[in-house]
Coordinates of C-alpha atoms in Angstrom, one line a residue:
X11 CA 15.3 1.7 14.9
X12 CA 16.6 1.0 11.1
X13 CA 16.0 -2.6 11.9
X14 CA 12.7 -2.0 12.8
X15 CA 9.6 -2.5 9.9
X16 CA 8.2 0.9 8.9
X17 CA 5.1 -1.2 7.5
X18 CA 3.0 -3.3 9.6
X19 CA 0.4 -5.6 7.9
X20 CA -1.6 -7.1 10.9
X21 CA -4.7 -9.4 9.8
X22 CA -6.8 -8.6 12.7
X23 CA -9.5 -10.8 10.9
X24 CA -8.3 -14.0 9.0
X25 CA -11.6 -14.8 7.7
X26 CA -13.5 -13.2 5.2
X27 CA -17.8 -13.3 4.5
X28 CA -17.5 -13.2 0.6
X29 CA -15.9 -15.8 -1.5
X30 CA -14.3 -14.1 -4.2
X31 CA -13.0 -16.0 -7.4
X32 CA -9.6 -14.5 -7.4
X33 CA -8.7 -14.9 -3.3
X34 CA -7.4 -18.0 -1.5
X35 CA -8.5 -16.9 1.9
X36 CA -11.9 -18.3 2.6
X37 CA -10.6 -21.2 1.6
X38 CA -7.9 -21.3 4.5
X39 CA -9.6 -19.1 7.1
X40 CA -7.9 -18.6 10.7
X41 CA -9.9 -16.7 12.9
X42 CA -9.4 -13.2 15.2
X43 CA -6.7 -12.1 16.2
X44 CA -6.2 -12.3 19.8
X45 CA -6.9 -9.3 22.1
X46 CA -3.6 -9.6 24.1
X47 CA -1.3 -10.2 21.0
X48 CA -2.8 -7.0 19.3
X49 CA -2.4 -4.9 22.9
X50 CA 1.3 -6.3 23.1
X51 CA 2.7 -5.7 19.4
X52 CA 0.4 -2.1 19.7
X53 CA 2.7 -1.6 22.7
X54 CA 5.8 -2.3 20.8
X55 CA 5.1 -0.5 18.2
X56 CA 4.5 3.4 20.4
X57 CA 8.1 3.0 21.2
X58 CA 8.8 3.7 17.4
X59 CA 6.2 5.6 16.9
X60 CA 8.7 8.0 14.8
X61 CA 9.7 5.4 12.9
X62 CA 7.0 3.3 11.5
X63 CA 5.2 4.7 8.7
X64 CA 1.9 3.0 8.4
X65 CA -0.3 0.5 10.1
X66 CA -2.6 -1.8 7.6
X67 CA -5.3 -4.0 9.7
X68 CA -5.9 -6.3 7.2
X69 CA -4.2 -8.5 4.7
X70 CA -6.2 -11.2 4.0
X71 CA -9.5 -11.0 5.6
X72 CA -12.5 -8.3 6.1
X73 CA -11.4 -6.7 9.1
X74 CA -15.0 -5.4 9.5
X75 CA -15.9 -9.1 11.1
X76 CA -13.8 -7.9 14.0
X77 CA -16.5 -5.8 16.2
X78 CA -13.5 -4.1 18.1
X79 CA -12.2 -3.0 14.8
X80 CA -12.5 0.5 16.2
X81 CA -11.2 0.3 19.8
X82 CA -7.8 -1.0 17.6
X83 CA -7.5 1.3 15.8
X84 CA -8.2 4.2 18.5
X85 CA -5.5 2.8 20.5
X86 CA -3.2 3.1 17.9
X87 CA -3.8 6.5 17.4
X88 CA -3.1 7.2 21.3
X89 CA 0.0 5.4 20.8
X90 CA 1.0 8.1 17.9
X91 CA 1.0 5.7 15.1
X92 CA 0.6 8.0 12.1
X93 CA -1.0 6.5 9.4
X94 CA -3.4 3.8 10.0
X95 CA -5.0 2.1 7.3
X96 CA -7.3 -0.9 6.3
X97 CA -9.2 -2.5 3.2
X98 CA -12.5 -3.7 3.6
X99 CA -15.5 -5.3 0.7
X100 CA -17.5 -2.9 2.4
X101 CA -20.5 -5.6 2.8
X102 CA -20.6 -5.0 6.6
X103 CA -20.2 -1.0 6.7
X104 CA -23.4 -0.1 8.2
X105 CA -23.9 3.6 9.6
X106 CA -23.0 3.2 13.2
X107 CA -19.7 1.2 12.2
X108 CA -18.8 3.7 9.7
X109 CA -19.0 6.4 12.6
X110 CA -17.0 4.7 15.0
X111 CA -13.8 3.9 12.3
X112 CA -14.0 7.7 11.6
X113 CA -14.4 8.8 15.2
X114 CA -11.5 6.3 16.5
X115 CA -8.8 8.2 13.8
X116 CA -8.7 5.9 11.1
X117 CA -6.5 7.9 8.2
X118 CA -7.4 6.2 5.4
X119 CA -10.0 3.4 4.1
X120 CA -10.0 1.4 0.8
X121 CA -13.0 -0.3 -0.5
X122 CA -12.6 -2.9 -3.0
X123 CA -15.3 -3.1 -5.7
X124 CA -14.6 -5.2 -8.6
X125 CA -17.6 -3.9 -11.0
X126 CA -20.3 -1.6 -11.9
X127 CA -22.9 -3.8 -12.8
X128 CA -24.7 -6.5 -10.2
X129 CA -23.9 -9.1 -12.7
X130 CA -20.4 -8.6 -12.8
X131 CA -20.4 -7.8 -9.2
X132 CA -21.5 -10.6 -7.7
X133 CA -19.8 -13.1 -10.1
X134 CA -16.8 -12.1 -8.9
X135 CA -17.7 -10.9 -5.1
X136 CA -19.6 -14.2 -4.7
X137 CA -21.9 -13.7 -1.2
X138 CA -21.9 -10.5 -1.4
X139 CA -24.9 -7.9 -2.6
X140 CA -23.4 -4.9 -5.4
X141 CA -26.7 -2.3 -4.4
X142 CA -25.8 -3.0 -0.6
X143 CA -21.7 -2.5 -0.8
X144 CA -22.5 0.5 -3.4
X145 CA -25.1 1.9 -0.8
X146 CA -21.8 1.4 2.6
X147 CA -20.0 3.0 0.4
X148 CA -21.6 6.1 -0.8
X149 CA -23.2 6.9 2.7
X150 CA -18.9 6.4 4.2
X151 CA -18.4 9.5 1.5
X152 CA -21.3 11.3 3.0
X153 CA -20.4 10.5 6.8
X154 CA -17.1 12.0 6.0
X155 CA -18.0 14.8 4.5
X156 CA -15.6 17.3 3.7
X157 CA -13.4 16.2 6.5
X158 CA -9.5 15.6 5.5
X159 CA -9.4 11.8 6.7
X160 CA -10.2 9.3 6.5
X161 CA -8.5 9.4 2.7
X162 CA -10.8 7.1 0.8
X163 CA -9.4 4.5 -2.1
X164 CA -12.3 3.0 -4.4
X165 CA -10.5 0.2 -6.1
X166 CA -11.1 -2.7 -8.8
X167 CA -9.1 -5.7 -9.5
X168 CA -8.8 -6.0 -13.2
X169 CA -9.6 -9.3 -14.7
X170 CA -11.3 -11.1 -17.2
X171 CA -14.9 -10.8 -16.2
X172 CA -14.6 -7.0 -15.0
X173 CA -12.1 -5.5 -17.4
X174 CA -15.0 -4.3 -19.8
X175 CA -16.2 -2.1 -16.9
X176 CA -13.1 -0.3 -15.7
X177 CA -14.0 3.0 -17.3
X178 CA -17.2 2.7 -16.3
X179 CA -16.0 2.4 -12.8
X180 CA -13.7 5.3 -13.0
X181 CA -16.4 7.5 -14.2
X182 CA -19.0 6.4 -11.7
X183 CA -16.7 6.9 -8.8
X184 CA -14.7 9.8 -9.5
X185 CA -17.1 12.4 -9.0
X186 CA -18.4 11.1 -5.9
X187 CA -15.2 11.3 -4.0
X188 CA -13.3 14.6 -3.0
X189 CA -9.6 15.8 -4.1
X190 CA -7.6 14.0 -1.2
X191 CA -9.2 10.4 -2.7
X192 CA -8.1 7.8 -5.1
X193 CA -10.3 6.0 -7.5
X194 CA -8.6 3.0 -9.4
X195 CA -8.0 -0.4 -11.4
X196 CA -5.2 -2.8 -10.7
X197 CA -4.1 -6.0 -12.5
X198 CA -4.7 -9.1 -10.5
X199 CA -2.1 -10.8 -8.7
X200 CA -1.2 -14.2 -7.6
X201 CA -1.0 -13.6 -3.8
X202 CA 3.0 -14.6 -3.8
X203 CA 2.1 -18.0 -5.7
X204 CA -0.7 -19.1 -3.1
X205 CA -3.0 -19.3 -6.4
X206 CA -1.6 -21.2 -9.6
X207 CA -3.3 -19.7 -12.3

């Protein structure tokens, strides 16, 4: 099992509904990931369920777009997977769908929100509307509740039309979440030279 990954990145949705500045993938978009290759590698993966660590279902895209998002994610909870894990722009996390990812097992969500002010917002998040993620957001917290998972991550990537706002963010955010969740900033990367500046 040593040879074996300990952390699985599967894109379930290689397609995305915003267009952000800083990400190259709605500008090479694949499409959903097949139901048969997802059964088959969920398959592999229960035989070392001991070994493998955590399961992330996105990479590039808004695994929200995938409407059996939850059914995924349930059957790699019956298969013992331990930590299961996904980042969303939280654009399409309506009530019902936040249900379902908290009733399938999901351990832990992050929502990526790269400003506190609509202007900012939706500079950056272009396609997207800031009152309408803020709003998915907020009511995951509440659907929660005071339940242990899913562990929530509120995070914005630093750069030069946000960076003004990051303690603004932190302060907005942090009392909204409970002890077991994360609020951050992180410096912008390059996506492993897929974008040149």
């Amino acid at each position: 099992s040593s040879y074996f990954p300990k952390f699985f990145e599967l894109d379930v949705a290689k397609m995305c509904n915003a267009r952000c500045i800083m990400c190259p993938v709605w500008k090479n978009p694949g499409g959903l990931m097949k139901e048969e290759l997802f059964s088959k590698v969920a398959k592999e993966m229960n035989e070392y369920k001991g070994w493998i660590n955590t399961v992330c279902l996105s990479r590039d895209g808004e695994p929200l777009i995938d409407k059996n998002l939850d059914k995924k994610i349930k059957l790699l909870k019956d298969y013992g997977i331990k930590k299961v894990t996904l980042s969303t722009n939280a654009s399409l996390l309506n009530e019902g769908t936040s249900k379902k990812l908290i009733e399938a097992g999901l351990d832990d969500i992050m929502f990526s929100v790269d400003g506190t002010t609509k202007e900012t917002f939706e500079a950056i998040r272009q396609g997207l509307n800031f009152e309408q993620v803020v709003k998915n957001v907020l009511n995951f917290i509440k659907i929660r509740g005071n339940k242990e998972k899913p562990t929530i991550r509120i995070r914005m990537v630093l750069q030069e039309k946000n960076r003004k706002e990051e303690e603004d963010f932190k302060k907005f955010w942090a009392d909204k979440v409970g002890k077991q969740d994360t609020v951050y900033a992180k410096e912008m990367h390059n996506w492993g030279n897929q974008l040149d500046n």
